[in-house]
Amino acid sequence: MVITNFSNGELSQNLKGRVDIPAYFSGCQRLTNFEIIPTGGIQRRVGFKRLGELKENCRLIPFIVDKNTSFLLEFISAKTNTSGKIYFWKNGIRLKTLDNEDYSVDTEYTSIAEINEIQYAQNYDVMIFVQRNHRPLKVVYNAGFQSFSAEPMELDYFIEPNLDDDYGIIKEVTEEYLPLEGKTGDYCIYKGHLWKCSKGNTETYSAEWEIDGEDPSTDTGLWKREEDLKPNESNDGKYPGCVSFFQNRLYFAGTKNDPQRIWASATPDTEGTRYTQFGTYQKFITTNKSIKNPDAHLFTATITRDGVAGGQTILSSLSQDFTEEGRLEKYDYDTAKFLEDYFITNTDYFPIGTKVVSFTANTMVLDHEAVITWDEGQTEKAGIVFNISLWKNTETASADDYEFVVVNNNMTTSDCSFYLEPASDQNDAVKWLAPSNFLCVGTETNVWNIPSGVSALNVAALMNGRYGSDDIQAHVVDTAVIFFAQGKKGIREYYYNNEREAFQTNNIAIMAEQMLKESPAVDFDFCTNPYNRIVITRGDGTAVTLLYDKNNGVMGWNRIEHAHGQLKSCAITRGDGYTDLIYFAVYDNGSYFLEVMDAESEVYLDSWTVENKADITDYTEIVNAGKAYVEKGDYVYIGYEFESVILSMPVVTQDISQKKRIVNLYVRFNDSYMPVMQTTGKPDEYFNGVEQPFSGVKKIDYPGVSDIDVTFQFSFKKPERCNILSVDASIA
């Protein structure tokens, strides 16, 4: 029998004897502290390097700005009468202030339970953190100053109006308050509303303003600024528990008051900041100009040839008597000379700037000869249409004879904010959001997707699976969304199957359900270099990982057990080399430490630190502390030895009715130190006569007949590497 590889990793005990399943011959029943190589072999995991002490029980979250800039965020809860904190690590070193204090920003989180419920989304140098009991927190990285800022996030519910005001009638207020100065009828734009001055007093600076027109309500269930709350109104229950960036929008979901609702921000403006705007309509404000009493300004008259005298023109047969009371607003009963402030407009006969000199009830004298070509024998031109306009100069119309009408239109456009409830017909709270080619939505009982073409004018969500989710935030790995089932003891993938042309949801722990059933998931992250691997910390202080290579159809589980501590939280960032760095919060002897697995370290001790060889005079102290050490050049690496174990599935043939036993094993190694072979009730067996490290095939005898399942186990504890590519079993 040939065990070709270990690409399926640790398998369920329920698969014992299932030789009809191909995975049986590429898996094992225990794989601890070995990693699966995508080509099928296994290699011993590297050790945990201890970087420093953490403040307390915490959660680690990665902040990756670009391929060269990565941070680790250490979230701790509030102590008595103090705020919660975020501390920052870069390249395994805690950031400090200029005063050599630990650099931090404040948060509102009061317990580790709240911190474990945090979900987050990143948009380059900005991260948004949400938790249902508190305002979302916005953390911004300032590359120029190598610093961070953090503040509770505020939303704008009224998008900046589109203003068309060629006449300067409307003032745009940039100050914090409405103007104190103004006259009745003035307009201004403040906080997205159009305001009109209902009572002005320029002397006492006590202008009164009110919103002009009816604005649609934008209270869709999210929190408001404290100053915008109405009397007896509260933000309690309006903070989201889920967040994501998708297609240039910021999405929130799952408040306590509206657990089934999803909100999408407006699409960004040129500054990329409109993801804070949640107005559900656009405002278009236009200023139109019209003549006051237009009928009074328009008249007809006759120009006579004999009427030309001394560079002036006499108009006769006026169709309006401008001496009548109220004919124009500029009428002056005392002087009766109001028209002398006016100009005539008719560019076919008079140039711009032609002034009225005098007038009577039927005639009007102008200060310019008419520009007319007279026909032979023609004595008059009758019925000429004129306008009367008051001009401040010859080119600009005065407001004295014009009125300005402000039009306020509200309409929903495709780039506006919107909200939806994909499962409003049942109790189906949103548990997480995850962006891919679509926005995946996990709810209590279903899986939904929001297509990329969604907008305020095309709101859509499709249900693609009845699989419930838990509160742990989902992640996109490869081309699939990975999420946890209810109770955090199951894990699924959700992706679009191109062959079936449909969405598909699979249980990716079905072959190794014990990985999460033994203890529920607490935290998880994923790495992509050198290959896709999902890392999950469990409630019992251990971790499990899943090699996840969908393109090549490789999927296998293994365990990570720390030699001396419990693994509480994990976060993955990019390393300086070709591999990602896997960070863990490790609880050890009453304290919490930050430790990292770096595949390029080649140190096989847990919680290891490094010392200069010249500084160590007595190695017995290391041994007495229960630690081991490895000398490499001028350095000594000190830490705890951990054990790596692989236990095979029962070795049987295709015909299980024939009694067989293992005679010997042929193990192919690659640049490896030799493990110990163990079998039930038998002494340990060793690979003797091998110069290590060894590459090639080595034979080892199997010790006798067993009346139980015939298996083999390789165990390795020395602080060295061990790489096993395949095992062949010779059966008699």
XYZ file of C-alpha atoms in Angstrom:
732
model
C 0.000 0.000 0.000
C 1.280 3.464 -0.895
C 0.425 6.532 1.120
C 1.194 8.953 -1.658
C 0.933 12.223 0.251
C -0.662 14.096 3.161
C -2.423 16.831 1.176
C -5.757 16.168 2.903
C -4.208 16.601 6.322
C -5.957 15.414 9.449
C -9.161 13.485 8.757
C -12.186 12.653 10.878
C -12.264 9.485 12.985
C -15.483 8.714 11.110
C -13.413 7.999 8.007
C -11.460 5.103 9.498
C -11.560 2.194 7.080
C -13.168 4.246 4.300
C -10.642 3.108 1.716
C -13.206 3.834 -1.001
C -12.590 7.549 -0.458
C -9.469 8.870 -2.279
C -8.710 11.220 0.608
C -8.077 8.186 2.844
C -4.693 7.599 1.225
C -3.669 11.265 1.365
C -4.596 12.011 4.971
C -3.953 10.997 8.560
C -5.824 10.872 11.853
C -3.538 13.259 13.705
C -1.322 16.057 12.378
C 0.088 18.310 15.088
C 2.773 20.954 14.609
C 3.382 19.801 11.059
C 2.361 21.958 8.104
C 1.058 20.558 4.819
C 3.021 21.393 1.703
C 0.640 21.924 -1.270
C 2.499 19.233 -3.237
C 1.521 16.689 -0.573
C 4.365 16.437 1.881
C 4.559 17.770 5.420
C 7.134 19.946 7.115
C 7.637 20.770 10.742
C 6.308 24.175 11.671
C 8.812 26.762 12.861
C 8.788 27.965 16.445
C 7.140 30.998 18.007
C 9.441 33.973 18.491
C 8.599 36.004 21.611
C 8.508 39.715 20.716
C 7.327 41.337 23.921
C 4.717 41.428 26.641
C 1.170 42.527 25.872
C -0.751 44.776 28.235
C -3.390 42.187 29.063
C -5.844 39.861 27.386
C -6.341 41.494 24.006
C -7.303 41.070 20.404
C -4.820 41.470 17.560
C -5.946 43.054 14.276
C -3.670 43.680 11.277
C -3.401 47.107 9.611
C -1.727 46.653 6.205
C -1.179 49.936 4.361
C 0.859 48.565 1.464
C 3.367 45.808 0.739
C 6.078 47.636 2.683
C 4.026 49.058 5.577
C 2.193 46.804 8.023
C 1.135 47.295 11.621
C -0.355 45.157 14.325
C -3.088 46.686 16.479
C -3.400 45.524 20.093
C -6.924 46.194 21.405
C -7.394 46.211 25.172
C -10.537 47.065 27.131
C -11.165 49.971 29.464
C -9.903 49.835 33.023
C -11.711 51.529 35.905
C -12.284 55.227 35.045
C -10.124 55.005 31.936
C -10.739 54.387 28.253
C -9.897 51.361 26.209
C -6.715 51.533 24.184
C -5.176 50.511 20.900
C -1.417 49.947 21.020
C 0.639 49.610 17.862
C 3.408 47.260 16.775
C 5.546 47.473 13.645
C 7.981 44.775 12.598
C 7.631 43.154 16.017
C 8.510 46.346 17.914
C 6.063 48.331 20.022
C 5.697 51.932 18.806
C 6.810 54.611 21.267
C 6.150 58.312 21.728
C 8.899 60.930 21.815
C 8.779 60.564 25.602
C 9.409 56.821 25.235
C 5.879 55.997 26.354
C 3.928 53.228 24.642
C 2.105 54.866 21.744
C -1.690 54.429 21.880
C -5.064 55.894 20.958
C -8.280 55.749 22.991
C -11.387 53.648 22.352
C -14.776 53.192 24.043
C -14.638 49.396 24.386
C -15.233 48.281 27.942
C -14.514 44.530 27.902
C -12.646 41.844 26.013
C -16.048 40.381 25.099
C -16.892 43.598 23.225
C -13.464 43.657 21.599
C -13.909 40.091 20.344
C -17.124 41.212 18.620
C -15.399 44.008 16.683
C -15.656 43.841 12.900
C -13.610 46.090 10.644
C -13.035 47.320 7.100
C -10.055 49.051 5.550
C -9.774 51.630 2.774
C -6.032 52.149 2.244
C -4.934 54.253 5.257
C -8.336 54.282 7.001
C -9.870 51.499 9.078
C -13.420 51.506 10.409
C -14.165 49.400 13.512
C -17.732 48.629 14.583
C -19.333 47.074 17.650
C -23.060 47.307 18.407
C -22.650 49.046 21.773
C -20.492 51.948 20.553
C -20.028 54.511 17.837
C -17.921 53.202 14.945
C -14.266 54.082 15.390
C -12.231 55.531 12.517
C -8.470 54.994 12.744
C -6.315 56.858 10.211
C -2.640 56.307 9.482
C -0.675 59.471 8.727
C 2.302 58.371 6.643
C 3.974 61.776 6.772
C 4.168 61.796 10.563
C 4.276 58.005 11.052
C 1.364 58.328 13.453
C -2.273 57.341 13.931
C -5.405 59.241 14.834
C -8.626 57.749 16.144
C -12.037 59.292 16.615
C -15.661 58.167 16.736
C -17.089 58.284 13.247
C -19.703 60.881 12.334
C -22.144 60.641 9.431
C -23.478 63.333 7.109
C -27.067 62.805 6.110
C -27.321 65.605 3.558
C -25.091 65.477 0.529
C -23.491 68.790 -0.451
C -26.116 70.566 -2.601
C -25.604 71.108 -6.302
C -25.831 74.901 -6.448
C -26.568 76.892 -9.626
C -26.486 80.509 -8.487
C -25.030 82.915 -11.033
C -26.236 85.946 -9.087
C -24.624 85.382 -5.681
C -27.964 85.268 -3.900
C -27.209 82.228 -1.716
C -24.429 82.160 0.860
C -22.677 78.867 1.578
C -21.982 78.654 5.303
C -18.716 76.972 6.244
C -18.809 78.012 9.896
C -20.195 75.832 12.658
C -23.347 77.923 13.165
C -25.954 79.685 11.072
C -25.111 83.361 10.331
C -26.070 85.798 13.074
C -26.333 88.599 10.569
C -28.863 88.654 7.748
C -31.847 90.470 6.369
C -35.305 89.066 5.789
C -35.403 87.024 2.606
C -31.711 86.113 2.584
C -30.757 82.528 1.743
C -27.909 80.314 2.876
C -26.821 76.676 2.684
C -25.967 75.090 6.021
C -25.465 71.374 6.776
C -26.982 70.349 3.468
C -30.219 72.337 3.943
C -31.418 75.478 2.214
C -32.232 78.073 4.876
C -34.195 81.323 4.528
C -33.985 84.279 6.876
C -37.480 84.793 8.270
C -36.518 87.749 10.439
C -33.363 89.753 9.968
C -31.741 92.339 12.162
C -28.351 93.556 11.001
C -27.914 95.818 14.034
C -28.460 93.296 16.828
C -27.018 90.284 14.970
C -30.063 88.186 15.753
C -31.182 86.825 12.403
C -33.721 84.016 12.553
C -33.475 81.201 10.012
C -35.744 78.359 9.005
C -35.393 75.515 6.499
C -36.901 76.525 3.170
C -39.245 73.919 1.790
C -39.770 70.295 2.777
C -36.715 68.018 2.912
C -37.308 64.248 2.868
C -36.448 62.428 6.058
C -33.021 60.771 6.134
C -33.485 59.085 9.501
C -32.989 55.519 8.275
C -31.945 54.045 11.614
C -28.240 54.850 11.986
C -26.801 57.078 14.674
C -26.637 60.874 14.522
C -24.398 63.551 15.935
C -25.329 64.414 19.483
C -26.218 67.990 18.485
C -28.590 66.693 15.786
C -30.639 64.518 18.129
C -34.175 65.624 18.802
C -35.454 65.985 22.391
C -35.832 62.579 24.064
C -34.072 60.932 21.083
C -31.145 58.578 21.662
C -28.501 56.802 19.622
C -28.876 53.636 21.693
C -29.424 50.646 19.455
C -28.351 52.517 16.303
C -24.697 51.450 16.122
C -23.860 48.808 13.490
C -22.171 45.497 14.162
C -20.978 44.838 10.585
C -18.995 46.957 8.127
C -17.436 46.680 4.683
C -16.140 48.747 1.793
C -17.575 47.644 -1.563
C -17.730 49.294 -4.989
C -16.720 52.728 -3.665
C -19.315 52.678 -0.900
C -19.118 52.095 2.828
C -21.664 49.555 4.074
C -22.991 49.172 7.618
C -25.365 46.479 8.860
C -26.976 44.887 11.890
C -27.812 47.441 14.564
C -29.675 46.335 17.685
C -32.786 48.235 16.594
C -32.621 47.094 12.959
C -30.647 43.823 12.940
C -31.759 42.917 9.415
C -31.012 46.247 7.730
C -28.022 47.121 5.529
C -26.985 50.709 4.783
C -24.836 51.885 1.869
C -23.125 55.270 1.773
C -23.099 57.626 -1.180
C -20.388 57.013 -3.749
C -17.216 59.075 -3.239
C -16.597 62.578 -4.515
C -13.297 63.759 -5.984
C -11.801 63.832 -2.498
C -12.924 60.282 -1.759
C -14.670 61.276 1.475
C -18.342 60.780 0.675
C -18.358 57.361 2.284
C -19.411 59.236 5.434
C -22.506 60.620 3.705
C -25.748 58.720 4.073
C -28.232 61.128 2.490
C -30.873 59.277 0.496
C -31.388 62.070 -2.036
C -29.502 64.755 -3.959
C -30.340 68.425 -3.524
C -30.386 70.744 -6.555
C -30.714 74.464 -5.785
C -31.154 76.915 -8.653
C -31.560 80.693 -8.644
C -33.729 82.089 -11.462
C -34.050 85.790 -12.347
C -37.244 87.421 -13.603
C -38.435 91.001 -14.135
C -40.764 92.437 -11.534
C -44.135 93.400 -13.075
C -43.007 92.305 -16.534
C -46.103 93.770 -18.237
C -45.270 97.231 -16.884
C -41.772 97.095 -18.372
C -42.870 96.132 -21.871
C -44.412 98.678 -24.256
C -44.641 99.635 -27.917
C -43.986 103.016 -29.507
C -43.584 104.795 -32.813
C -40.319 106.303 -34.032
C -40.928 109.201 -36.475
C -38.464 110.592 -38.922
C -39.327 114.146 -37.872
C -38.752 113.147 -34.266
C -34.994 113.196 -34.582
C -33.563 116.357 -33.055
C -30.191 117.249 -31.541
C -28.908 113.698 -31.132
C -32.104 112.554 -29.440
C -35.072 110.466 -30.467
C -38.704 111.052 -29.659
C -40.956 108.052 -29.167
C -44.670 108.660 -29.610
C -47.886 106.700 -29.319
C -46.691 104.893 -26.175
C -48.822 101.827 -25.409
C -48.472 102.480 -21.665
C -48.938 105.612 -19.616
C -45.943 105.567 -17.289
C -47.341 108.478 -15.304
C -50.052 106.227 -13.837
C -49.673 105.360 -10.184
C -47.962 102.024 -9.536
C -47.001 101.436 -13.140
C -43.403 100.819 -12.051
C -42.052 100.323 -8.566
C -39.693 103.277 -9.038
C -42.597 105.756 -9.527
C -41.978 109.017 -7.669
C -45.087 111.218 -7.228
C -43.115 114.211 -6.076
C -40.646 114.485 -8.948
C -42.419 112.448 -11.585
C -38.971 111.851 -13.034
C -38.528 108.208 -12.183
C -38.065 107.105 -15.816
C -34.985 109.266 -16.039
C -33.231 106.509 -14.018
C -34.012 103.964 -16.724
C -32.492 102.824 -19.966
C -34.249 101.550 -23.060
C -33.381 98.142 -24.461
C -33.920 97.438 -28.145
C -30.614 96.644 -29.786
C -32.089 96.749 -33.330
C -32.672 100.522 -33.026
C -30.644 101.768 -30.038
C -27.295 100.695 -28.576
C -27.006 99.403 -25.033
C -26.938 102.314 -22.610
C -29.578 104.528 -24.289
C -31.050 106.615 -21.445
C -34.529 108.092 -20.985
C -34.286 111.917 -20.940
C -37.924 112.807 -20.247
C -41.442 111.534 -20.796
C -45.119 112.388 -20.798
C -48.191 110.215 -20.849
C -47.799 109.593 -24.599
C -44.193 110.445 -25.476
C -40.671 109.646 -24.391
C -37.400 111.366 -25.304
C -34.224 109.264 -25.563
C -30.619 110.515 -25.485
C -29.511 108.804 -28.709
C -30.554 108.991 -32.333
C -32.176 105.827 -33.516
C -29.954 103.646 -35.667
C -32.421 103.293 -38.536
C -32.202 102.998 -42.292
C -35.200 104.869 -43.649
C -36.842 103.820 -46.875
C -37.634 106.390 -49.550
C -40.577 108.396 -48.431
C -40.880 106.580 -45.067
C -41.785 108.934 -42.193
C -42.276 106.581 -39.226
C -41.724 103.109 -37.826
C -44.700 102.137 -35.692
C -45.304 99.364 -33.162
C -41.652 98.957 -32.102
C -41.380 96.771 -28.978
C -39.242 98.155 -26.154
C -38.176 97.041 -22.681
C -37.469 99.387 -19.818
C -34.642 98.304 -17.515
C -32.832 99.994 -14.686
C -29.113 99.555 -15.059
C -26.346 100.108 -12.542
C -24.083 100.425 -15.542
C -24.524 99.751 -19.180
C -23.957 96.003 -18.895
C -25.327 94.773 -15.548
C -28.996 94.508 -14.673
C -29.947 95.849 -11.253
C -31.881 93.841 -8.692
C -34.145 96.794 -8.181
C -36.328 95.778 -11.077
C -35.683 92.055 -10.954
C -36.716 89.400 -8.524
C -34.831 86.168 -7.823
C -36.636 82.905 -7.268
C -34.767 80.120 -5.439
C -35.873 76.651 -6.518
C -35.113 73.732 -4.175
C -35.477 70.287 -5.764
C -34.759 66.966 -4.035
C -34.390 63.760 -6.007
C -32.822 60.346 -5.597
C -29.957 59.642 -7.997
C -27.923 56.482 -8.523
C -25.005 57.724 -6.389
C -27.149 58.483 -3.327
C -27.100 56.461 -0.140
C -29.661 53.701 0.234
C -30.675 50.907 2.579
C -32.267 47.496 2.202
C -33.536 44.585 4.281
C -32.883 41.371 2.346
C -34.617 39.215 4.955
C -37.316 41.497 6.259
C -39.910 38.718 6.201
C -38.261 36.756 9.005
C -35.979 37.061 12.003
C -32.696 37.042 10.123
C -30.143 39.398 11.666
C -27.077 40.299 9.599
C -23.926 38.771 11.094
C -21.181 39.917 8.722
C -20.374 41.552 5.387
C -17.565 40.461 3.063
C -16.616 42.115 -0.268
C -15.648 40.064 -3.304
C -16.967 40.373 -6.878
C -20.219 40.857 -4.980
C -20.982 41.898 -1.428
C -21.627 38.735 0.540
C -24.034 39.022 3.464
C -24.189 36.400 6.184
C -27.350 36.294 8.271
C -28.647 34.044 11.031
C -30.201 31.589 8.601
C -29.119 32.534 5.066
C -26.345 33.684 2.787
C -27.072 36.587 0.444
C -25.189 38.566 -2.150
C -25.567 42.160 -3.285
C -24.465 42.495 -6.939
C -21.810 44.970 -8.045
C -24.312 47.012 -10.070
C -26.379 47.930 -7.025
C -27.274 51.598 -6.635
C -29.916 53.794 -5.053
C -31.992 53.316 -8.224
C -31.294 49.584 -8.479
C -31.431 48.033 -5.021
C -31.110 44.249 -5.149
C -30.082 41.281 -2.998
C -30.203 37.590 -3.856
C -30.438 34.698 -1.400
C -28.042 31.880 -2.330
C -28.035 29.453 0.558
C -29.840 28.606 3.750
C -26.801 28.277 5.981
C -26.774 30.249 9.212
C -23.782 32.297 10.330
C -22.185 33.320 13.584
C -20.815 36.739 14.559
C -17.183 36.121 13.608
C -16.339 38.355 10.671
C -15.947 36.547 7.349
C -12.886 36.892 5.107
C -12.362 36.514 1.383
C -9.729 33.831 0.727
C -8.778 33.072 -2.848
C -12.095 33.390 -4.729
C -14.363 32.358 -1.846
C -15.844 33.933 1.252
C -14.993 31.912 4.368
C -17.426 32.122 7.288
C -18.377 30.250 10.460
C -21.648 28.476 11.035
C -23.794 29.041 14.099
C -22.012 28.055 17.285
C -18.605 28.625 15.639
C -18.108 24.870 15.328
C -18.480 24.700 11.563
C -16.823 26.558 8.702
C -18.048 27.094 5.149
C -16.942 28.522 1.831
C -19.249 30.601 -0.365
C -18.279 31.226 -3.978
C -19.529 31.403 -7.547
C -19.170 28.094 -9.398
C -18.477 28.992 -13.023
C -19.206 25.482 -14.265
C -22.626 25.374 -12.631
C -23.167 29.108 -13.189
C -24.495 29.390 -9.663
C -23.379 30.281 -6.156
C -22.312 27.375 -3.980
C -21.846 26.922 -0.242
C -19.743 24.014 1.038
C -18.785 22.705 4.456
C -14.981 22.764 4.252
C -14.581 20.855 7.528
C -16.763 17.936 6.524
C -13.728 15.614 6.293
C -12.320 16.868 9.600
C -15.253 18.104 11.669
C -13.323 17.490 14.907
C -11.153 20.531 14.255
C -13.920 22.852 15.415
C -16.279 20.500 17.227
C -13.635 19.834 19.881
C -13.597 23.567 20.692
C -15.289 26.540 18.961
C -13.432 29.180 17.001
C -12.439 32.404 18.758
C -10.531 34.333 16.093
C -9.237 33.727 12.584
C -7.192 35.270 9.805
C -5.562 34.037 6.620
C -2.222 34.252 4.843
C -1.488 34.114 1.121
C 2.292 33.711 1.056
C 3.792 31.324 0.335
C 0.324 29.781 -0.091
C -3.232 30.227 1.144
C -3.704 29.110 4.719
C -6.565 29.816 7.118
C -5.481 30.155 10.760
C -8.069 29.715 13.534
C -7.580 30.061 17.284
C -9.927 27.965 19.422
C -11.438 28.342 22.843
C -9.140 25.662 24.314
C -6.006 27.701 23.577
C -4.871 25.758 20.530
C -5.014 26.662 16.848
C -5.932 24.797 13.694
C -5.017 25.742 10.161
C -6.425 24.834 6.780
C -4.298 24.723 3.656
C -6.758 26.197 1.155
C -5.764 26.054 -2.501
C -8.966 25.964 -4.554
C -7.206 26.329 -7.900
C -5.331 23.068 -7.379
C -8.033 21.318 -5.378
C -5.859 21.041 -2.252
C -7.468 21.353 1.163
C -6.010 19.921 4.366
C -6.196 20.532 8.125
C -3.498 20.463 10.792
C -3.100 21.547 14.425
C -0.834 24.045 16.156
C -0.152 23.422 19.832
C 2.140 25.752 21.746
C 4.754 24.099 23.943
C 4.109 26.243 27.007
C 1.203 28.641 26.437
C -2.313 29.085 25.113
C -3.055 30.773 21.788
C -5.738 33.438 22.244
C -5.829 35.683 19.179
C -4.147 35.725 15.788
C -3.371 38.268 13.079
C -1.377 38.007 9.882
C 0.689 40.683 8.150
C 3.230 40.699 5.370
C 6.814 39.888 6.151
C 9.993 41.306 4.704
C 10.639 38.071 2.800
C 8.368 35.904 0.700
C 6.232 34.617 3.584
C 3.530 36.209 5.694
C 4.006 36.625 9.430
C 1.515 34.875 11.737
C 1.169 36.670 15.075
C -0.437 35.217 18.187
C -1.394 36.563 21.583
C -0.004 33.841 23.885
C -1.130 33.383 27.475
C 1.760 31.991 29.506
C 2.016 31.710 33.294
C -0.379 34.559 34.092
C 0.861 37.018 31.440
C 0.162 37.695 27.768
C 2.877 37.883 25.134
C 3.102 38.721 21.461
C 4.730 35.899 19.523
C 5.222 35.353 15.813
C 5.722 32.429 13.437
C 8.065 33.392 10.625
C 8.648 30.500 8.214
C 12.013 31.985 7.289
C 13.377 31.915 10.855
C 14.296 28.180 10.913
C 14.196 28.168 14.714
C 12.257 25.215 16.143
C 11.573 26.371 19.705
C 8.489 28.064 21.144
C 8.645 31.441 22.903
C 12.223 31.702 21.732
C 14.498 34.635 22.315
C 18.049 35.150 21.113
C 21.175 35.958 23.093
C 24.772 36.626 22.165
C 26.792 33.509 22.889
C 29.432 35.618 24.588
C 26.891 36.833 27.158
C 25.975 33.340 28.415
C 28.251 31.805 31.029
C 25.976 29.164 32.537
C 23.603 27.051 30.448
C 22.268 25.183 33.479
C 19.936 28.059 34.290
C 18.293 27.597 30.898
C 17.875 23.859 31.418
C 16.621 24.264 34.989
C 13.938 26.624 33.686
C 12.631 23.805 31.506
C 13.935 25.352 28.309
C 16.234 24.205 25.556
C 18.779 26.112 23.532
C 20.351 25.970 20.094
C 23.659 27.508 19.194
C 23.960 29.014 15.732
C 27.104 30.966 15.016
C 27.540 33.773 17.537
C 23.991 33.445 18.828
C 22.069 31.189 21.192
C 18.332 30.643 20.670
C 16.469 29.827 23.890
C 12.919 28.520 24.181
C 10.645 25.534 24.826
C 10.804 22.320 22.847
C 7.554 21.345 21.158
C 6.500 18.014 19.725
C 5.413 17.421 16.138
C 3.287 14.327 15.512
C 1.731 12.576 12.534
C -0.477 9.538 13.170
C -1.593 7.602 10.107
C -5.044 6.317 9.320
C -5.364 2.536 9.849
C -3.214 0.933 7.181
C -5.419 -1.528 5.272
C -5.743 -2.859 1.757
C -8.654 -2.403 -0.575
C -9.855 -5.881 0.466
C -10.392 -5.504 4.191
C -11.407 -9.190 4.575
C -7.815 -10.281 4.081
C -5.728 -10.124 7.195
C -2.596 -8.081 6.576
C 0.164 -6.613 8.614
C 2.812 -3.943 7.983
C 6.280 -5.383 7.496
C 8.188 -2.163 7.026
C 7.842 1.428 5.906
C 9.711 3.362 3.216
C 9.828 7.032 4.109
C 11.000 9.725 1.704
C 12.703 12.653 3.477
C 13.885 16.006 2.165
C 16.749 17.752 3.985
C 15.378 16.373 7.228
C 16.369 15.217 10.656
C 14.968 11.826 11.610
C 11.777 11.399 13.619
C 10.950 8.557 16.008
C 8.399 5.924 14.934
C 5.903 4.879 17.610
C 3.318 2.080 17.603
C 0.832 1.006 20.259
C 2.410 -1.121 22.982
C 5.791 -1.325 21.267
C 9.158 0.312 21.923
C 10.113 3.346 19.865
C 11.846 2.660 16.557
C 14.636 4.853 15.176
C 16.113 5.506 11.762
C 19.654 4.330 12.430
C 22.839 4.862 10.491
C 21.687 8.060 8.816
C 23.789 11.155 8.417
C 21.518 14.074 9.167
C 20.074 16.140 7.630
C 19.052 13.445 5.156
C 17.390 13.510 1.755
C 16.115 10.328 0.147
C 14.211 7.137 1.033
C 14.862 5.358 4.308
C 13.457 1.969 5.289
C 12.315 1.205 8.831
C 10.964 -2.116 10.153
C 7.468 -2.215 11.591
C 7.494 -3.898 15.046
C 5.384 -7.055 14.858
C 1.656 -7.860 14.699
C -1.013 -5.759 16.360
C -4.537 -6.820 17.300
C -5.820 -3.268 16.959
C -5.833 -0.850 14.028
C -2.472 -1.027 12.363
C -1.090 2.494 12.289
C 2.220 4.244 12.504
C 3.130 7.476 14.218
C 6.129 9.699 13.653
C 7.087 11.984 16.511
C 9.758 14.673 16.516
C 10.818 16.922 19.400
C 14.404 17.996 18.768
C 14.766 21.691 17.803
C 15.481 20.823 14.188
C 13.573 20.559 10.925
C 11.734 17.459 9.739
C 10.340 17.183 6.194
C 8.448 14.047 5.109
C 7.323 13.814 1.481
C 5.680 10.370 1.331
C 5.369 7.007 3.105
C 5.084 3.573 1.468
C 3.868 0.651 3.590
C 5.022 -2.837 2.749
C 2.250 -5.274 3.747
C 2.379 -9.038 4.162
